[in-house]
mmCIF file of C-alpha atoms and ligand atoms in Angstrom:
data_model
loop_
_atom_site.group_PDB
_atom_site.id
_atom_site.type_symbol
_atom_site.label_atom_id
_atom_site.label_comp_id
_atom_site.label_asym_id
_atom_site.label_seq_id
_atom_site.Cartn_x
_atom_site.Cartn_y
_atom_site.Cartn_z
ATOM 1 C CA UNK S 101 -101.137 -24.467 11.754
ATOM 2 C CA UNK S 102 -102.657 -26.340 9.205
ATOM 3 C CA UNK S 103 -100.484 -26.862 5.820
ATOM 4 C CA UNK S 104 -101.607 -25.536 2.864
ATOM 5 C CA UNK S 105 -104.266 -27.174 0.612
ATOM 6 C CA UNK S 106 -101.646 -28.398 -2.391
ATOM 7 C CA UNK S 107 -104.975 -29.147 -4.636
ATOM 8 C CA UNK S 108 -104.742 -26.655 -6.968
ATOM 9 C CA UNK S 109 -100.784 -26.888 -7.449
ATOM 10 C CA UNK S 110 -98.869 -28.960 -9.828
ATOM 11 C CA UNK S 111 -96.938 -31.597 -8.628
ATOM 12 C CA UNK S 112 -93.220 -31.952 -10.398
ATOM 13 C CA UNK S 113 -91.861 -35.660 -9.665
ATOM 14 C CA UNK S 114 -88.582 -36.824 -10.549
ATOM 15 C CA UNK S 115 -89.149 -37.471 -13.931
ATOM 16 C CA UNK S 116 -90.803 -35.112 -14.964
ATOM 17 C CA UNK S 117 -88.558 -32.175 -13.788
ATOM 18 C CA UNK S 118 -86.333 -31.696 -17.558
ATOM 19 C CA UNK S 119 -90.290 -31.631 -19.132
ATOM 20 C CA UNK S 120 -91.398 -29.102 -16.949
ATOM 21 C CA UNK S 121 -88.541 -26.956 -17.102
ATOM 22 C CA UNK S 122 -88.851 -27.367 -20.766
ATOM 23 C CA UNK S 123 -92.813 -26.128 -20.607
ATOM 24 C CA UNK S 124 -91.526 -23.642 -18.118
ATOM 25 C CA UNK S 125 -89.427 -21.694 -20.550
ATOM 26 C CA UNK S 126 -91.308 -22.181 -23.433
ATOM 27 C CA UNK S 127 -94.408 -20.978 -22.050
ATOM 28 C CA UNK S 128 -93.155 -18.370 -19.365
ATOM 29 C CA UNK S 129 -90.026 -16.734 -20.892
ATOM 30 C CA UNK S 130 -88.869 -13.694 -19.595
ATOM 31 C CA UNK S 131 -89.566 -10.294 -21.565
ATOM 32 C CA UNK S 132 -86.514 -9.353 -23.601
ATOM 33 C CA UNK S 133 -85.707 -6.240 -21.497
ATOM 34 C CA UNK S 134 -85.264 -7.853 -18.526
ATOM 35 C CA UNK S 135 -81.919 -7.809 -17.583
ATOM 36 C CA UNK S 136 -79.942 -9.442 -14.172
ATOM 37 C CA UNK S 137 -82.954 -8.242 -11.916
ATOM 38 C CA UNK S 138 -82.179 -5.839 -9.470
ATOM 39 C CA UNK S 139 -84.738 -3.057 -9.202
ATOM 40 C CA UNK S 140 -82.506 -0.384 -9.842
ATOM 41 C CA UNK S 141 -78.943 0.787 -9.276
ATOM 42 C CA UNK S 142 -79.020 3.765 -7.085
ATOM 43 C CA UNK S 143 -78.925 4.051 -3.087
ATOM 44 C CA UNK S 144 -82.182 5.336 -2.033
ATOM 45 C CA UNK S 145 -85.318 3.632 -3.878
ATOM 46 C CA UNK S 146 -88.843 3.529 -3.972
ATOM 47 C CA UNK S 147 -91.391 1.270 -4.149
ATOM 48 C CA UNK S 148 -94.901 0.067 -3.782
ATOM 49 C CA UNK S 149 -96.356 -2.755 -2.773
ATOM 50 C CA UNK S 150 -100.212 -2.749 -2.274
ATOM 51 C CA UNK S 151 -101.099 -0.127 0.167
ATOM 52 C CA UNK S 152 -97.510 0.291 1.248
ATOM 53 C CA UNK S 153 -94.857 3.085 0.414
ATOM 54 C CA UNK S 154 -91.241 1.889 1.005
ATOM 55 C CA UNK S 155 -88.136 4.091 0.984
ATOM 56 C CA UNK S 156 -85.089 1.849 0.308
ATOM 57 C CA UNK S 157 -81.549 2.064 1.457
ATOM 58 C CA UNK S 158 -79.226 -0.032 -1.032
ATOM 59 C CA UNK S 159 -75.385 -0.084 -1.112
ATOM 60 C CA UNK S 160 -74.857 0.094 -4.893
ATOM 61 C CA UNK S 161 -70.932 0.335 -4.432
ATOM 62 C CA UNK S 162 -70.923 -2.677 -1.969
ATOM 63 C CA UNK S 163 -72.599 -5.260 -4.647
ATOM 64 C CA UNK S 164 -69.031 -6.149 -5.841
ATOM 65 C CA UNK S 165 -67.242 -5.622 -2.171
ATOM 66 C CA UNK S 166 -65.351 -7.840 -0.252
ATOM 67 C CA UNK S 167 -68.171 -9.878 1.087
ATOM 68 C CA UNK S 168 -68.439 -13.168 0.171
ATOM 69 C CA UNK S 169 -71.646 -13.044 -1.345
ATOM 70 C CA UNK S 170 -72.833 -9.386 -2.106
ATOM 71 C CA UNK S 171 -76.412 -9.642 -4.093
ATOM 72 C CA UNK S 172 -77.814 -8.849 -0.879
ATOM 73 C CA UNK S 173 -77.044 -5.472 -0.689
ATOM 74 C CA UNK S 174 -79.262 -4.296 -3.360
ATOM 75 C CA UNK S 175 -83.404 -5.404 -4.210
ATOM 76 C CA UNK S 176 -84.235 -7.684 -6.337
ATOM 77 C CA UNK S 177 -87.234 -7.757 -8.555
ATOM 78 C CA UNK S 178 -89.094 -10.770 -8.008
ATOM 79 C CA UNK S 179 -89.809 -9.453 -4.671
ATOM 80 C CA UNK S 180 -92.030 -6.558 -5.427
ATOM 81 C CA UNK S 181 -94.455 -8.943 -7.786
ATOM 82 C CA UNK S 182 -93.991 -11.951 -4.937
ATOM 83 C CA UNK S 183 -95.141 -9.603 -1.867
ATOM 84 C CA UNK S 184 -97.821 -8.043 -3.709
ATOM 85 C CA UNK S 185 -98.962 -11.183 -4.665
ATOM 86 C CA UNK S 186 -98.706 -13.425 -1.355
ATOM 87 C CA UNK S 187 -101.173 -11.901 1.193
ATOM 88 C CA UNK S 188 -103.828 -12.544 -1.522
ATOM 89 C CA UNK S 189 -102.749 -16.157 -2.456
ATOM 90 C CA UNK S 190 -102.310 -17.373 1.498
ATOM 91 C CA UNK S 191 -105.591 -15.624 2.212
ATOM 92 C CA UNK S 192 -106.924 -15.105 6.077
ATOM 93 C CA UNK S 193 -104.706 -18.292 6.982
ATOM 94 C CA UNK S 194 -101.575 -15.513 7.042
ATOM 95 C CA UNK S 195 -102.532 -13.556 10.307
ATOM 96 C CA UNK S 196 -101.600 -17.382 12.245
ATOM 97 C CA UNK S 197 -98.421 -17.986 10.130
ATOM 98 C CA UNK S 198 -95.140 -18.107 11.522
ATOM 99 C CA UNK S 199 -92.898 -17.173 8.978
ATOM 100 C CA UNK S 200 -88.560 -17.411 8.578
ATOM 101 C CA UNK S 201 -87.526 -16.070 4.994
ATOM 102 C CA UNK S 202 -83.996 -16.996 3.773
ATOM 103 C CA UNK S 203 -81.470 -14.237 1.648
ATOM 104 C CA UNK S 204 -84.107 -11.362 2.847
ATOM 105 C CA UNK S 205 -81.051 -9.213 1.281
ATOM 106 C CA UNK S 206 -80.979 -5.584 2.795
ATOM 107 C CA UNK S 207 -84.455 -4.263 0.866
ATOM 108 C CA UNK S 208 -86.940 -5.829 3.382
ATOM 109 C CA UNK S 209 -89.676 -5.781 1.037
ATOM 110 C CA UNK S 210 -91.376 -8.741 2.565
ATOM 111 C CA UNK S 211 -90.546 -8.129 6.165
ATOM 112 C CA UNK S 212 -92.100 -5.131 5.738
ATOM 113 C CA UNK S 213 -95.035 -5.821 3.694
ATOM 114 C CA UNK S 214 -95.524 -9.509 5.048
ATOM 115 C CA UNK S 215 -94.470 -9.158 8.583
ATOM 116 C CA UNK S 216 -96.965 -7.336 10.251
ATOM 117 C CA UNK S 217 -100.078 -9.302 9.048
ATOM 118 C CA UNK S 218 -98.747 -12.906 10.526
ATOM 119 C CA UNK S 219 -98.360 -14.270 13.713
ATOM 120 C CA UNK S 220 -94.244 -13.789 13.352
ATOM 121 C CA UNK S 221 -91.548 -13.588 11.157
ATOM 122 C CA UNK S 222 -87.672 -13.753 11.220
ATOM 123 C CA UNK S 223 -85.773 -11.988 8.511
ATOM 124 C CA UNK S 224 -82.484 -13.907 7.425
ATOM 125 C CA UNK S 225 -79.244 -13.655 5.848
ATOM 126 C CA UNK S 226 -76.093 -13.543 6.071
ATOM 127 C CA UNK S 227 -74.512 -11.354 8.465
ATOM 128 C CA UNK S 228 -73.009 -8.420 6.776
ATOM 129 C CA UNK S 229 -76.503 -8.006 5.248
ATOM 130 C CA UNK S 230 -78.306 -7.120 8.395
ATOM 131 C CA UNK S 231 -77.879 -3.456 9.797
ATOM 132 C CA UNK S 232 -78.465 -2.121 6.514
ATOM 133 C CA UNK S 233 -81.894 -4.547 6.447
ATOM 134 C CA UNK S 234 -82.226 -3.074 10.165
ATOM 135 C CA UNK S 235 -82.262 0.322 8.814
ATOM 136 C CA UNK S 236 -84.775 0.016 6.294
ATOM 137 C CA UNK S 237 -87.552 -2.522 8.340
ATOM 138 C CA UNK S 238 -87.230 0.515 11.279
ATOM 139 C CA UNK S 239 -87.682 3.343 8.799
ATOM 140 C CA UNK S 240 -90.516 1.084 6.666
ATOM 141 C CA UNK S 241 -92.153 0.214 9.974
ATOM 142 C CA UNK S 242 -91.749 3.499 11.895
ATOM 143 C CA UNK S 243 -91.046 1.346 14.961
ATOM 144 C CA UNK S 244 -87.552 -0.012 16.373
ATOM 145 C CA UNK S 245 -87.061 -3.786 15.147
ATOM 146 C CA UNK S 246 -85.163 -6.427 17.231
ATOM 147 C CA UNK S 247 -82.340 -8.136 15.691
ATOM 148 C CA UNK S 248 -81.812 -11.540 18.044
ATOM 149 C CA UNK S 249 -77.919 -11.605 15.772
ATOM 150 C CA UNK S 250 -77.239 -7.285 16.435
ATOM 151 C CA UNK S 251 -78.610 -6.797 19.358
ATOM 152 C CA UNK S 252 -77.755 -8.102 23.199
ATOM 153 C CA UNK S 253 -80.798 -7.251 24.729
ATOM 154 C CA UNK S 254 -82.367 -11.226 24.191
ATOM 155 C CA UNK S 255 -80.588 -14.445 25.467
ATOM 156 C CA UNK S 256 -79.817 -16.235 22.197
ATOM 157 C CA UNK S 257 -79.965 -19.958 22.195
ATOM 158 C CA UNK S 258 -83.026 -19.948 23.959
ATOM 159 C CA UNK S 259 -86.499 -21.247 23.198
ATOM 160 C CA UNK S 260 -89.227 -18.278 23.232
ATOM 161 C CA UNK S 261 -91.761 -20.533 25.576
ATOM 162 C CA UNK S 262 -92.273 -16.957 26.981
ATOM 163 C CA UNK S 263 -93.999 -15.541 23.630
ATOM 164 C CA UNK S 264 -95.661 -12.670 25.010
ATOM 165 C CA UNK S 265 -92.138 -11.126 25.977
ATOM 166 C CA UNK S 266 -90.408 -11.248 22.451
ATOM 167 C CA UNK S 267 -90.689 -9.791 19.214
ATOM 168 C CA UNK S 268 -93.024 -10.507 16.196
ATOM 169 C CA UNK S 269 -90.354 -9.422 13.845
ATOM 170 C CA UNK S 270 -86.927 -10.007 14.345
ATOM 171 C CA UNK S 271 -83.731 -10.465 12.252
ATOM 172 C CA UNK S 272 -81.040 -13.234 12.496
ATOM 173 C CA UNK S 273 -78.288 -14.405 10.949
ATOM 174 C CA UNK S 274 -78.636 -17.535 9.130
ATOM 175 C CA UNK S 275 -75.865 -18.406 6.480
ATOM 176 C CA UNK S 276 -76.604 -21.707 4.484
ATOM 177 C CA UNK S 277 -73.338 -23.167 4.527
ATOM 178 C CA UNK S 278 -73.616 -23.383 8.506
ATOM 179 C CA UNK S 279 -76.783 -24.311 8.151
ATOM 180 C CA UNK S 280 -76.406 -27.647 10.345
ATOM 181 C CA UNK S 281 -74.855 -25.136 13.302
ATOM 182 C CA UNK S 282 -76.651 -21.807 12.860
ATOM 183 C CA UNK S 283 -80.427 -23.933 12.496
ATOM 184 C CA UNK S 284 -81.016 -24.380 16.803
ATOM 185 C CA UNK S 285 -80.766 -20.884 17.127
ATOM 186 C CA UNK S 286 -83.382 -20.001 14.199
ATOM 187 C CA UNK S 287 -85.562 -22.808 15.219
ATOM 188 C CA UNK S 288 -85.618 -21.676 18.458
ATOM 189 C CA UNK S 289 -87.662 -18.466 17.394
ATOM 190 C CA UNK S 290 -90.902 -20.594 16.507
ATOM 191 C CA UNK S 291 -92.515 -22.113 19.371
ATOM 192 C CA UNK S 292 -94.058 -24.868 17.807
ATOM 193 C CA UNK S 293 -90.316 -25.848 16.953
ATOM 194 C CA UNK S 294 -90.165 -24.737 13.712
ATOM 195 C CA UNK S 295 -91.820 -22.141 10.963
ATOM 196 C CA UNK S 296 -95.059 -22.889 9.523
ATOM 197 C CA UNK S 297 -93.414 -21.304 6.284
ATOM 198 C CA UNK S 298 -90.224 -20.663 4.616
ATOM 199 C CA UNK S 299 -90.158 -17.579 1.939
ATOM 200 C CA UNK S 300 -87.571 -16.951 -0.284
ATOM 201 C CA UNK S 301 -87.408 -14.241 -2.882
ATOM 202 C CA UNK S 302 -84.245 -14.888 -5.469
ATOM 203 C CA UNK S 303 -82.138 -16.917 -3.499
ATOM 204 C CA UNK S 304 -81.324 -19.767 -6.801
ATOM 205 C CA UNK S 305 -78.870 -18.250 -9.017
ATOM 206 C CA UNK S 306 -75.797 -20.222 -9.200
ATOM 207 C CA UNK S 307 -75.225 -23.919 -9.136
ATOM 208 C CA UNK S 308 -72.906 -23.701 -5.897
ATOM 209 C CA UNK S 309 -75.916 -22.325 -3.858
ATOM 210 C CA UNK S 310 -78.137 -24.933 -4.332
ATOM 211 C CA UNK S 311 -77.349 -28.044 -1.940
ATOM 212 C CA UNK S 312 -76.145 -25.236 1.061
ATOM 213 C CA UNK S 313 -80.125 -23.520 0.072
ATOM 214 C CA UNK S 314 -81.510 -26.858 0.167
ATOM 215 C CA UNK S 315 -79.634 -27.764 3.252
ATOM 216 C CA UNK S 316 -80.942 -24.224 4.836
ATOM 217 C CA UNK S 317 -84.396 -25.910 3.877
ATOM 218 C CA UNK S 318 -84.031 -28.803 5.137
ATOM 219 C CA UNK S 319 -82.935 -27.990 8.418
ATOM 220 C CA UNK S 320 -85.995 -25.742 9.170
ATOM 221 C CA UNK S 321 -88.154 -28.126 7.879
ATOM 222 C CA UNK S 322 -90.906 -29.892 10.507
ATOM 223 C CA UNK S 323 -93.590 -31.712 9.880
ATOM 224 C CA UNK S 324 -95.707 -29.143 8.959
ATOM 225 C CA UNK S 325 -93.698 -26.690 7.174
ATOM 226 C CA UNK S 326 -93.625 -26.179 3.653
ATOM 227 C CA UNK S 327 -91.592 -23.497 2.082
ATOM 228 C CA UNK S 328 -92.909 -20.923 -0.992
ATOM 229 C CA UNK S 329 -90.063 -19.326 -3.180
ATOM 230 C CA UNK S 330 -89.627 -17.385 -6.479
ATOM 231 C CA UNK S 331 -86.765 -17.862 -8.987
ATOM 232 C CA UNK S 332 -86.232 -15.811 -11.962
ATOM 233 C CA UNK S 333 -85.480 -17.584 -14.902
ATOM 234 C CA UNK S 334 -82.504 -17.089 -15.723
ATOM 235 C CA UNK S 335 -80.315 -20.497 -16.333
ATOM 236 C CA UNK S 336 -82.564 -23.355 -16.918
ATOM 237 C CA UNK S 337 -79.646 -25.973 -15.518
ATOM 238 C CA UNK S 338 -79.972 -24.062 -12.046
ATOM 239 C CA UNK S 339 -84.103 -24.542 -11.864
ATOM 240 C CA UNK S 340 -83.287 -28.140 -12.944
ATOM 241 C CA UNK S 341 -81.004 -28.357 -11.104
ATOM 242 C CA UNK S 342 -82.711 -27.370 -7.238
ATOM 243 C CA UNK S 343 -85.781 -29.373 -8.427
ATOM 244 C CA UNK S 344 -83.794 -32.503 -8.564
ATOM 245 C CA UNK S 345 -81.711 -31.848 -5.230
ATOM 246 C CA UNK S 346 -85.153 -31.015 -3.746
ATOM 247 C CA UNK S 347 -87.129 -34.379 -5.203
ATOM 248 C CA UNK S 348 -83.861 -36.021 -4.171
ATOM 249 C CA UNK S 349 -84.309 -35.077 -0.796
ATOM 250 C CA UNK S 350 -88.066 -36.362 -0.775
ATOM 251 C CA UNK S 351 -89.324 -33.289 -0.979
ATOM 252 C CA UNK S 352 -92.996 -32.602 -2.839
ATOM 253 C CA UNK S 353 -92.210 -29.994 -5.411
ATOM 254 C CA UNK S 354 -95.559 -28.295 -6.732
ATOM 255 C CA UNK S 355 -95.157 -25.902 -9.297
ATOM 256 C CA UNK S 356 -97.691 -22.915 -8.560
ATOM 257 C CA UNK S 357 -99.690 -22.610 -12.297
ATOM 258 C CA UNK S 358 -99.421 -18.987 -13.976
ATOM 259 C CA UNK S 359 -103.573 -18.841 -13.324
ATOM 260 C CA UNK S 360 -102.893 -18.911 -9.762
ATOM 261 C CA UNK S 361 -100.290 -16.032 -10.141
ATOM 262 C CA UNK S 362 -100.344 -12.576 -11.289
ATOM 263 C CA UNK S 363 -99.357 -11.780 -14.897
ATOM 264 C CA UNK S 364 -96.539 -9.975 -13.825
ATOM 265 C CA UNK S 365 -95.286 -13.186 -11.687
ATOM 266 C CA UNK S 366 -96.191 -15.418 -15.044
ATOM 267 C CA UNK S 367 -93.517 -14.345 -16.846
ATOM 268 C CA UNK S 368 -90.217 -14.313 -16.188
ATOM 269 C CA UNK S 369 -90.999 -16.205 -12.899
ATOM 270 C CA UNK S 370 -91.536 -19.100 -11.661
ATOM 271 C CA UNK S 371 -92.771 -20.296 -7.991
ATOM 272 C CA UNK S 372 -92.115 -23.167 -5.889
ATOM 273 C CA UNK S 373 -94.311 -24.954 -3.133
ATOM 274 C CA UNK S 374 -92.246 -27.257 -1.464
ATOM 275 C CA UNK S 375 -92.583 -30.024 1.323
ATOM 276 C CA UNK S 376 -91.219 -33.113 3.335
ATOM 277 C CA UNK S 377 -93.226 -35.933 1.724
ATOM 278 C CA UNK S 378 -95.570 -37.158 4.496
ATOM 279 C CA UNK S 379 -94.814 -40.764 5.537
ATOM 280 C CA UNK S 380 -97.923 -42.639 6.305
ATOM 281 C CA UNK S 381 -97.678 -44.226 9.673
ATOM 282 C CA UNK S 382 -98.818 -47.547 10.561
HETATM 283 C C1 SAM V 256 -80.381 -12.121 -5.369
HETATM 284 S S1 SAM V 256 -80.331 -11.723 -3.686
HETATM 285 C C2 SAM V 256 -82.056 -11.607 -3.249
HETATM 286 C C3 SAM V 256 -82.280 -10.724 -2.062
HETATM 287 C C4 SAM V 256 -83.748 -10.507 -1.689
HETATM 288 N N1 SAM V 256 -84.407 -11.744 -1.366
HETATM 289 C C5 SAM V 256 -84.491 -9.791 -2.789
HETATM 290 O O1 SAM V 256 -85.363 -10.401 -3.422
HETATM 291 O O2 SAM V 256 -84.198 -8.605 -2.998
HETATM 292 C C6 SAM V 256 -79.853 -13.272 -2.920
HETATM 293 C C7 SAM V 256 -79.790 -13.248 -1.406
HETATM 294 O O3 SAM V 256 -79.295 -14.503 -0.932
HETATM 295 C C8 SAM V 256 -78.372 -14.251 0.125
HETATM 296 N N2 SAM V 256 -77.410 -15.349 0.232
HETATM 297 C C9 SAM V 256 -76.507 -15.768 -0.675
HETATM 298 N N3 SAM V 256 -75.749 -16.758 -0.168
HETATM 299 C C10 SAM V 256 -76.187 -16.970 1.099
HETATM 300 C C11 SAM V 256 -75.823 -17.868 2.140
HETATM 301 N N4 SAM V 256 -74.822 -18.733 2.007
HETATM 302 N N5 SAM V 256 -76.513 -17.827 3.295
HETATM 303 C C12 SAM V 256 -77.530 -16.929 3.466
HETATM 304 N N6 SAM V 256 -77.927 -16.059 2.531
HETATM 305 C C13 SAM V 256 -77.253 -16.074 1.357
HETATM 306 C C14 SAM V 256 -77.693 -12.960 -0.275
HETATM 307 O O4 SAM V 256 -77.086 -12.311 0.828
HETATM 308 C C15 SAM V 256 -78.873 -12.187 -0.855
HETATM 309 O O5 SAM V 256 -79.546 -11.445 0.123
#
């Protein structure tokens, strides 16, 4: 798979990350009403994205539970703009993609919405997240979904040479702080030895995330993957701060431009094309 055509993007070097995050809130500030950004706080929700009709299982009373990291368990709302969105932006190339996103969280929105138009795509996140995301991708999908991390019925650890024989959607655990030991078994989902694209939906919200997130990244990262995410703006130090971990990395960081996005995704928003900077060869 080809990577995308970065023409039309802006790109954000090192020194010009505190500018643009300047611009960034200046010119694409949140409206007043929006608060933390989860869709809503109830157990069963509904929403629409394009032509589809999702029915939602959350677990309201688990968002401040035991688990170490409990956003998950409800939806976000950057992910109902973002999937809506996406299949338009990536165009035809999206029926060859081969897709991993990172913190799906239990909503599904884009495993549902995205999943079934490319060539394959692993839902991730931590583990406690997953039946729940089970749940809703088999009732969304009106199908039974494999999950490589719940389910016994596939050898983990094991390269899918034999495509044919394993699932287009699937669901794994892959935590960002293990990043370096959980990566094999994710990479070992994409033939070509690693996802064309990385999606993330909300997954920048506190400072301690960002080097594991950029480490999840990273370690998914070949050649020719880039990854696409969405951040709301919320703390401008946090958006700083993952565009200087990421540029410090030698990662390309283009800045998608709010003509290129919906008006919904132009405020409030703001989205990410990242990848490895390409080192000519002589
Ligand atoms: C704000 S929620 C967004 C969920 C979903 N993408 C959405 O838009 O509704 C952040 C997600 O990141 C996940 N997350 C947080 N820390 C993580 C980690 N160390 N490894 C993997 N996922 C993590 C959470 O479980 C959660 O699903």
């Amino acid at each position: 798979m080809e990577t995308l055509d970065v023409s039309g993007l802006d790109l954000v070097t090192e020194e010009e990350i505190a500018d643009h995050v300047y611009e960034l809130y200046t010119q694409s500030a949140p409206p007043n009403q929006r608060g933390l950004g989860y869709l809503e706080r109830s157990d069963l929700i509904h929403v629409t994205v394009n032509d589809h009709d999702l029915q939602i299982h959350q677990s309201v009373s688990s968002l401040s539970g035991k688990e170490s990291s409990s956003t998950g368990f409800v939806a976000w709302s950057s992910s109902v703009p973002f999937a809506q969105w996406l299949p338009g932006w990536l165009g035809p190339s999206l029926k060859e993609l081969q897709i991993v996103e990172l913190g799906a969280g239990v909503s599904g929105i884009l495993s549902a919405t995205i999943g079934p138009k490319c060539s394959r795509y692993l839902a991730t996140d931590q583990k406690h997240i997953l039946k729940l995301l089970k749940k809703n991708l088999e009732e969304n999908l009106s199908q039974e979904v494999h999950s490589t991390t719940l389910d016994a019925s596939l050898p983990r650890n094991t390269r899918r040479t034999d495509i044919k024989n394993y699932p287009k959607i699937d669901i794994a655990e892959y935590d960002w702080e293990y990043s370096d030991s959980m990566k094999n078994d994710i990479l070992a989902f994409f033939p070509g030895g690693a996802p064309d694209l990385i999606l993330a939906s909300d997954t920048i919200y506190n400072e301690y995330l960002i080097k594991p997130f950029a480490d999840a990244i990273e370690g998914l990262s070949g050649n020719h993957t880039g990854f696409l995410g969405i951040l709301q703006l919320r703390d401008e130090s946090i958006i700083e701060a993952f565009l200087v971990e990421m540029t410090n990395r030698a990662f390309q960081c283009y800045h998608i431009p709010g003509h290129l996005v919906s008006d919904e995704l132009s405020h409030g928003y703001v989205l990410y094309y990242m990848r490895k900077a390409v080192v000519p060869s002589f």
